[in-house]
Amino acid sequence: MKFFMSAPECSGHTNKESGTGGPFLSSLAEQSSELVNRIEKGDERAEAELVERYGHSIRLILLKRTGNAQLASDLCQDTFVVTLRKLRAGELKNPASLSAFIRQTAVNISIDHFRREKRYIHQSDGIISLQHSHRDHKAREID
C-alpha cells in the first residue's frame, strides 16, 4: 500500500508510457476481470496497475467535484484505499463494471467528505459542531 502516498496518478502527474494490460486481452471487460482476479489474490503489481490505470480519471472527477487540487488528490488516495479493500474482500460482483465501481466509490467518498465538513465550522474562536436533526438545526460550541 506504500505506493499510494507517491502515486503520480493521484497527484496529477501521469506516466503515459505505461501499459494498461496485456495485448492478448481482447476487451476492456476481460482486462478488468483479470485485474480484479489478480487483486483478489493479493498481487501488489495489480494494485499498482489499478491506480495507474484509473488514477488520473478519478482525480479529475474529484477535482471537478471539489474545485481543490490538493483535496482531490487526498480523496483520490482514499478512493483507492477503499476500492482495494473492497476488491480484496470480493465485493465487486461483476468485474466488467470495475470502472463504474471505482467512480462510484470516488463520488461516495467526496459526498462523505463534504458531509463531515458540514458538521464542523472552523472559526477563529473554536470549532462549532452543527447538530443535524429533522426538527432543528442548532449549533453548539464544543469545548
mmCIF file with all atom_site columns, C-alpha atoms in Angstrom:
data_model
loop_
_atom_site.group_PDB
_atom_site.id
_atom_site.type_symbol
_atom_site.label_atom_id
_atom_site.label_alt_id
_atom_site.label_comp_id
_atom_site.label_asym_id
_atom_site.label_entity_id
_atom_site.label_seq_id
_atom_site.pdbx_PDB_ins_code
_atom_site.Cartn_x
_atom_site.Cartn_y
_atom_site.Cartn_z
_atom_site.occupancy
_atom_site.B_iso_or_equiv
_atom_site.pdbx_formal_charge
_atom_site.auth_seq_id
_atom_site.auth_comp_id
_atom_site.auth_asym_id
_atom_site.auth_atom_id
_atom_site.pdbx_PDB_model_num
ATOM 1   C CA . MET A 1 1   ? 0.000   0.000   0.000   1.00 0.00 ? 1   MET A CA 1
ATOM 2   C CA . LYS A 1 2   ? 3.030   2.277   0.147   1.00 0.00 ? 2   LYS A CA 1
ATOM 3   C CA . PHE A 1 3   ? 2.551   3.302   -3.492  1.00 0.00 ? 3   PHE A CA 1
ATOM 4   C CA . PHE A 1 4   ? -0.482  5.422   -2.577  1.00 0.00 ? 4   PHE A CA 1
ATOM 5   C CA . MET A 1 5   ? 1.498   8.126   -0.901  1.00 0.00 ? 5   MET A CA 1
ATOM 6   C CA . SER A 1 6   ? 3.515   8.816   -4.012  1.00 0.00 ? 6   SER A CA 1
ATOM 7   C CA . ALA A 1 7   ? 1.043   7.687   -6.669  1.00 0.00 ? 7   ALA A CA 1
ATOM 8   C CA . PRO A 1 8   ? 1.579   10.167  -9.513  1.00 0.00 ? 8   PRO A CA 1
ATOM 9   C CA . GLU A 1 9   ? -1.889  9.401   -10.845 1.00 0.00 ? 9   GLU A CA 1
ATOM 10  C CA . CYS A 1 10  ? -3.487  10.886  -7.736  1.00 0.00 ? 10  CYS A CA 1
ATOM 11  C CA . SER A 1 11  ? -1.158  13.856  -7.625  1.00 0.00 ? 11  SER A CA 1
ATOM 12  C CA . GLY A 1 12  ? -1.906  14.878  -11.193 1.00 0.00 ? 12  GLY A CA 1
ATOM 13  C CA . HIS A 1 13  ? 1.264   13.554  -12.837 1.00 0.00 ? 13  HIS A CA 1
ATOM 14  C CA . THR A 1 14  ? 0.942   10.545  -15.101 1.00 0.00 ? 14  THR A CA 1
ATOM 15  C CA . ASN A 1 15  ? 3.266   8.241   -16.960 1.00 0.00 ? 15  ASN A CA 1
ATOM 16  C CA . LYS A 1 16  ? 1.810   7.887   -20.440 1.00 0.00 ? 16  LYS A CA 1
ATOM 17  C CA . GLU A 1 17  ? 4.291   5.173   -21.429 1.00 0.00 ? 17  GLU A CA 1
ATOM 18  C CA . SER A 1 18  ? 2.977   2.518   -19.093 1.00 0.00 ? 18  SER A CA 1
ATOM 19  C CA . GLY A 1 19  ? 0.599   -0.120  -20.390 1.00 0.00 ? 19  GLY A CA 1
ATOM 20  C CA . THR A 1 20  ? -2.853  -0.916  -19.148 1.00 0.00 ? 20  THR A CA 1
ATOM 21  C CA . GLY A 1 21  ? -2.862  -4.636  -19.724 1.00 0.00 ? 21  GLY A CA 1
ATOM 22  C CA . GLY A 1 22  ? -1.519  -7.284  -21.985 1.00 0.00 ? 22  GLY A CA 1
ATOM 23  C CA . PRO A 1 23  ? -2.025  -7.187  -25.743 1.00 0.00 ? 23  PRO A CA 1
ATOM 24  C CA . PHE A 1 24  ? -3.574  -10.661 -25.552 1.00 0.00 ? 24  PHE A CA 1
ATOM 25  C CA . LEU A 1 25  ? -6.603  -9.428  -23.663 1.00 0.00 ? 25  LEU A CA 1
ATOM 26  C CA . SER A 1 26  ? -9.213  -8.640  -26.243 1.00 0.00 ? 26  SER A CA 1
ATOM 27  C CA . SER A 1 27  ? -11.540 -6.375  -24.336 1.00 0.00 ? 27  SER A CA 1
ATOM 28  C CA . LEU A 1 28  ? -11.687 -3.918  -21.503 1.00 0.00 ? 28  LEU A CA 1
ATOM 29  C CA . ALA A 1 29  ? -14.082 -6.247  -19.680 1.00 0.00 ? 29  ALA A CA 1
ATOM 30  C CA . GLU A 1 30  ? -11.556 -9.088  -19.868 1.00 0.00 ? 30  GLU A CA 1
ATOM 31  C CA . GLN A 1 31  ? -8.770  -6.769  -18.721 1.00 0.00 ? 31  GLN A CA 1
ATOM 32  C CA . SER A 1 32  ? -10.873 -5.598  -15.779 1.00 0.00 ? 32  SER A CA 1
ATOM 33  C CA . SER A 1 33  ? -11.807 -9.154  -14.839 1.00 0.00 ? 33  SER A CA 1
ATOM 34  C CA . GLU A 1 34  ? -8.189  -10.294 -14.992 1.00 0.00 ? 34  GLU A CA 1
ATOM 35  C CA . LEU A 1 35  ? -7.067  -7.284  -12.924 1.00 0.00 ? 35  LEU A CA 1
ATOM 36  C CA . VAL A 1 36  ? -9.730  -7.888  -10.265 1.00 0.00 ? 36  VAL A CA 1
ATOM 37  C CA . ASN A 1 37  ? -8.772  -11.572 -10.037 1.00 0.00 ? 37  ASN A CA 1
ATOM 38  C CA . ARG A 1 38  ? -5.122  -10.636 -9.507  1.00 0.00 ? 38  ARG A CA 1
ATOM 39  C CA . ILE A 1 39  ? -6.040  -8.091  -6.816  1.00 0.00 ? 39  ILE A CA 1
ATOM 40  C CA . GLU A 1 40  ? -8.235  -10.647 -5.020  1.00 0.00 ? 40  GLU A CA 1
ATOM 41  C CA . LYS A 1 41  ? -5.195  -12.955 -4.928  1.00 0.00 ? 41  LYS A CA 1
ATOM 42  C CA . GLY A 1 42  ? -3.059  -10.219 -3.327  1.00 0.00 ? 42  GLY A CA 1
ATOM 43  C CA . ASP A 1 43  ? -0.985  -9.214  -6.359  1.00 0.00 ? 43  ASP A CA 1
ATOM 44  C CA . GLU A 1 44  ? 0.583   -5.850  -5.443  1.00 0.00 ? 44  GLU A CA 1
ATOM 45  C CA . ARG A 1 45  ? 1.525   -5.171  -9.066  1.00 0.00 ? 45  ARG A CA 1
ATOM 46  C CA . ALA A 1 46  ? -2.143  -5.448  -9.975  1.00 0.00 ? 46  ALA A CA 1
ATOM 47  C CA . GLU A 1 47  ? -2.952  -2.922  -7.252  1.00 0.00 ? 47  GLU A CA 1
ATOM 48  C CA . ALA A 1 48  ? -0.394  -0.512  -8.663  1.00 0.00 ? 48  ALA A CA 1
ATOM 49  C CA . GLU A 1 49  ? -1.768  -1.126  -12.161 1.00 0.00 ? 49  GLU A CA 1
ATOM 50  C CA . LEU A 1 50  ? -5.277  -0.263  -10.959 1.00 0.00 ? 50  LEU A CA 1
ATOM 51  C CA . VAL A 1 51  ? -4.074  3.056   -9.557  1.00 0.00 ? 51  VAL A CA 1
ATOM 52  C CA . GLU A 1 52  ? -2.087  3.721   -12.711 1.00 0.00 ? 52  GLU A CA 1
ATOM 53  C CA . ARG A 1 53  ? -4.991  2.869   -14.996 1.00 0.00 ? 53  ARG A CA 1
ATOM 54  C CA . TYR A 1 54  ? -7.737  4.798   -13.205 1.00 0.00 ? 54  TYR A CA 1
ATOM 55  C CA . GLY A 1 55  ? -5.917  7.343   -11.010 1.00 0.00 ? 55  GLY A CA 1
ATOM 56  C CA . HIS A 1 56  ? -5.904  10.246  -13.438 1.00 0.00 ? 56  HIS A CA 1
ATOM 57  C CA . SER A 1 57  ? -9.585  9.999   -14.388 1.00 0.00 ? 57  SER A CA 1
ATOM 58  C CA . ILE A 1 58  ? -10.642 9.588   -10.748 1.00 0.00 ? 58  ILE A CA 1
ATOM 59  C CA . ARG A 1 59  ? -8.575  12.604  -9.746  1.00 0.00 ? 59  ARG A CA 1
ATOM 60  C CA . LEU A 1 60  ? -10.273 14.655  -12.484 1.00 0.00 ? 60  LEU A CA 1
ATOM 61  C CA . ILE A 1 61  ? -13.713 13.590  -11.273 1.00 0.00 ? 61  ILE A CA 1
ATOM 62  C CA . LEU A 1 62  ? -12.771 14.596  -7.729  1.00 0.00 ? 62  LEU A CA 1
ATOM 63  C CA . LEU A 1 63  ? -11.196 17.855  -8.878  1.00 0.00 ? 63  LEU A CA 1
ATOM 64  C CA . LYS A 1 64  ? -14.430 18.736  -10.646 1.00 0.00 ? 64  LYS A CA 1
ATOM 65  C CA . ARG A 1 65  ? -16.447 17.885  -7.523  1.00 0.00 ? 65  ARG A CA 1
ATOM 66  C CA . THR A 1 66  ? -14.176 19.706  -5.048  1.00 0.00 ? 66  THR A CA 1
ATOM 67  C CA . GLY A 1 67  ? -12.563 22.536  -7.003  1.00 0.00 ? 67  GLY A CA 1
ATOM 68  C CA . ASN A 1 68  ? -9.405  21.971  -4.951  1.00 0.00 ? 68  ASN A CA 1
ATOM 69  C CA . ALA A 1 69  ? -6.393  20.108  -6.376  1.00 0.00 ? 69  ALA A CA 1
ATOM 70  C CA . GLN A 1 70  ? -4.927  19.051  -3.011  1.00 0.00 ? 70  GLN A CA 1
ATOM 71  C CA . LEU A 1 71  ? -8.264  17.846  -1.688  1.00 0.00 ? 71  LEU A CA 1
ATOM 72  C CA . ALA A 1 72  ? -8.890  15.974  -4.952  1.00 0.00 ? 72  ALA A CA 1
ATOM 73  C CA . SER A 1 73  ? -5.513  14.230  -4.588  1.00 0.00 ? 73  SER A CA 1
ATOM 74  C CA . ASP A 1 74  ? -6.244  13.288  -0.982  1.00 0.00 ? 74  ASP A CA 1
ATOM 75  C CA . LEU A 1 75  ? -9.700  11.953  -1.839  1.00 0.00 ? 75  LEU A CA 1
ATOM 76  C CA . CYS A 1 76  ? -8.211  10.092  -4.818  1.00 0.00 ? 76  CYS A CA 1
ATOM 77  C CA . GLN A 1 77  ? -5.872  8.242   -2.481  1.00 0.00 ? 77  GLN A CA 1
ATOM 78  C CA . ASP A 1 78  ? -8.761  7.499   -0.141  1.00 0.00 ? 78  ASP A CA 1
ATOM 79  C CA . THR A 1 79  ? -10.749 6.185   -3.114  1.00 0.00 ? 79  THR A CA 1
ATOM 80  C CA . PHE A 1 80  ? -8.085  3.644   -3.974  1.00 0.00 ? 80  PHE A CA 1
ATOM 81  C CA . VAL A 1 81  ? -7.591  2.550   -0.375  1.00 0.00 ? 81  VAL A CA 1
ATOM 82  C CA . VAL A 1 82  ? -11.331 1.840   -0.090  1.00 0.00 ? 82  VAL A CA 1
ATOM 83  C CA . THR A 1 83  ? -11.579 0.331   -3.578  1.00 0.00 ? 83  THR A CA 1
ATOM 84  C CA . LEU A 1 84  ? -8.705  -2.061  -2.971  1.00 0.00 ? 84  LEU A CA 1
ATOM 85  C CA . ARG A 1 85  ? -10.107 -3.100  0.406   1.00 0.00 ? 85  ARG A CA 1
ATOM 86  C CA . LYS A 1 86  ? -13.452 -3.864  -1.236  1.00 0.00 ? 86  LYS A CA 1
ATOM 87  C CA . LEU A 1 87  ? -11.868 -5.715  -4.154  1.00 0.00 ? 87  LEU A CA 1
ATOM 88  C CA . ARG A 1 88  ? -9.749  -7.873  -1.828  1.00 0.00 ? 88  ARG A CA 1
ATOM 89  C CA . ALA A 1 89  ? -12.932 -8.724  0.081   1.00 0.00 ? 89  ALA A CA 1
ATOM 90  C CA . GLY A 1 90  ? -14.628 -9.796  -3.146  1.00 0.00 ? 90  GLY A CA 1
ATOM 91  C CA . GLU A 1 91  ? -17.317 -7.107  -3.015  1.00 0.00 ? 91  GLU A CA 1
ATOM 92  C CA . LEU A 1 92  ? -17.290 -6.469  -6.773  1.00 0.00 ? 92  LEU A CA 1
ATOM 93  C CA . LYS A 1 93  ? -19.763 -8.960  -8.236  1.00 0.00 ? 93  LYS A CA 1
ATOM 94  C CA . ASN A 1 94  ? -19.229 -8.019  -11.894 1.00 0.00 ? 94  ASN A CA 1
ATOM 95  C CA . PRO A 1 95  ? -15.570 -7.321  -12.724 1.00 0.00 ? 95  PRO A CA 1
ATOM 96  C CA . ALA A 1 96  ? -16.631 -5.817  -16.058 1.00 0.00 ? 96  ALA A CA 1
ATOM 97  C CA . SER A 1 97  ? -18.094 -2.897  -14.076 1.00 0.00 ? 97  SER A CA 1
ATOM 98  C CA . LEU A 1 98  ? -14.772 -2.085  -12.392 1.00 0.00 ? 98  LEU A CA 1
ATOM 99  C CA . SER A 1 99  ? -14.606 1.439   -13.816 1.00 0.00 ? 99  SER A CA 1
ATOM 100 C CA . ALA A 1 100 ? -18.108 2.300   -12.607 1.00 0.00 ? 100 ALA A CA 1
ATOM 101 C CA . PHE A 1 101 ? -17.324 0.725   -9.227  1.00 0.00 ? 101 PHE A CA 1
ATOM 102 C CA . ILE A 1 102 ? -14.269 2.944   -8.759  1.00 0.00 ? 102 ILE A CA 1
ATOM 103 C CA . ARG A 1 103 ? -16.084 6.073   -9.968  1.00 0.00 ? 103 ARG A CA 1
ATOM 104 C CA . GLN A 1 104 ? -18.985 5.463   -7.583  1.00 0.00 ? 104 GLN A CA 1
ATOM 105 C CA . THR A 1 105 ? -16.547 4.886   -4.718  1.00 0.00 ? 105 THR A CA 1
ATOM 106 C CA . ALA A 1 106 ? -14.898 8.252   -5.514  1.00 0.00 ? 106 ALA A CA 1
ATOM 107 C CA . VAL A 1 107 ? -18.243 10.042  -5.610  1.00 0.00 ? 107 VAL A CA 1
ATOM 108 C CA . ASN A 1 108 ? -19.294 8.452   -2.309  1.00 0.00 ? 108 ASN A CA 1
ATOM 109 C CA . ILE A 1 109 ? -16.008 9.442   -0.671  1.00 0.00 ? 109 ILE A CA 1
ATOM 110 C CA . SER A 1 110 ? -16.425 13.043  -1.826  1.00 0.00 ? 110 SER A CA 1
ATOM 111 C CA . ILE A 1 111 ? -20.004 13.103  -0.531  1.00 0.00 ? 111 ILE A CA 1
ATOM 112 C CA . ASP A 1 112 ? -18.847 11.712  2.821   1.00 0.00 ? 112 ASP A CA 1
ATOM 113 C CA . HIS A 1 113 ? -16.074 14.302  2.972   1.00 0.00 ? 113 HIS A CA 1
ATOM 114 C CA . PHE A 1 114 ? -18.455 17.202  2.462   1.00 0.00 ? 114 PHE A CA 1
ATOM 115 C CA . ARG A 1 115 ? -20.991 15.693  4.844   1.00 0.00 ? 115 ARG A CA 1
ATOM 116 C CA . ARG A 1 116 ? -18.327 15.539  7.572   1.00 0.00 ? 116 ARG A CA 1
ATOM 117 C CA . GLU A 1 117 ? -17.044 19.018  6.703   1.00 0.00 ? 117 GLU A CA 1
ATOM 118 C CA . LYS A 1 118 ? -20.564 20.401  7.010   1.00 0.00 ? 118 LYS A CA 1
ATOM 119 C CA . ARG A 1 119 ? -20.711 19.202  10.604  1.00 0.00 ? 119 ARG A CA 1
ATOM 120 C CA . TYR A 1 120 ? -17.782 21.365  11.615  1.00 0.00 ? 120 TYR A CA 1
ATOM 121 C CA . ILE A 1 121 ? -17.359 25.056  11.006  1.00 0.00 ? 121 ILE A CA 1
ATOM 122 C CA . HIS A 1 122 ? -13.908 26.303  11.874  1.00 0.00 ? 122 HIS A CA 1
ATOM 123 C CA . GLN A 1 123 ? -13.875 29.759  13.386  1.00 0.00 ? 123 GLN A CA 1
ATOM 124 C CA . SER A 1 124 ? -11.118 31.791  14.962  1.00 0.00 ? 124 SER A CA 1
ATOM 125 C CA . ASP A 1 125 ? -12.556 31.250  18.455  1.00 0.00 ? 125 ASP A CA 1
ATOM 126 C CA . GLY A 1 126 ? -13.061 27.497  18.211  1.00 0.00 ? 126 GLY A CA 1
ATOM 127 C CA . ILE A 1 127 ? -14.864 24.744  16.416  1.00 0.00 ? 127 ILE A CA 1
ATOM 128 C CA . ILE A 1 128 ? -18.614 24.697  16.223  1.00 0.00 ? 128 ILE A CA 1
ATOM 129 C CA . SER A 1 129 ? -20.392 21.402  15.632  1.00 0.00 ? 129 SER A CA 1
ATOM 130 C CA . LEU A 1 130 ? -23.673 21.518  13.784  1.00 0.00 ? 130 LEU A CA 1
ATOM 131 C CA . GLN A 1 131 ? -26.290 19.188  15.188  1.00 0.00 ? 131 GLN A CA 1
ATOM 132 C CA . HIS A 1 132 ? -28.330 17.875  12.278  1.00 0.00 ? 132 HIS A CA 1
ATOM 133 C CA . SER A 1 133 ? -31.791 16.654  13.088  1.00 0.00 ? 133 SER A CA 1
ATOM 134 C CA . HIS A 1 134 ? -35.087 16.724  11.304  1.00 0.00 ? 134 HIS A CA 1
ATOM 135 C CA . ARG A 1 135 ? -36.630 19.143  13.779  1.00 0.00 ? 135 ARG A CA 1
ATOM 136 C CA . ASP A 1 136 ? -33.958 21.699  14.475  1.00 0.00 ? 136 ASP A CA 1
ATOM 137 C CA . HIS A 1 137 ? -30.562 22.709  13.175  1.00 0.00 ? 137 HIS A CA 1
ATOM 138 C CA . LYS A 1 138 ? -28.934 24.292  16.203  1.00 0.00 ? 138 LYS A CA 1
ATOM 139 C CA . ALA A 1 139 ? -25.231 24.811  16.523  1.00 0.00 ? 139 ALA A CA 1
ATOM 140 C CA . ARG A 1 140 ? -23.452 24.281  19.782  1.00 0.00 ? 140 ARG A CA 1
ATOM 141 C CA . GLU A 1 141 ? -19.897 25.048  20.698  1.00 0.00 ? 141 GLU A CA 1
ATOM 142 C CA . ILE A 1 142 ? -17.554 22.199  21.545  1.00 0.00 ? 142 ILE A CA 1
ATOM 143 C CA . ASP A 1 143 ? -15.173 22.863  24.400  1.00 0.00 ? 143 ASP A CA 1
#
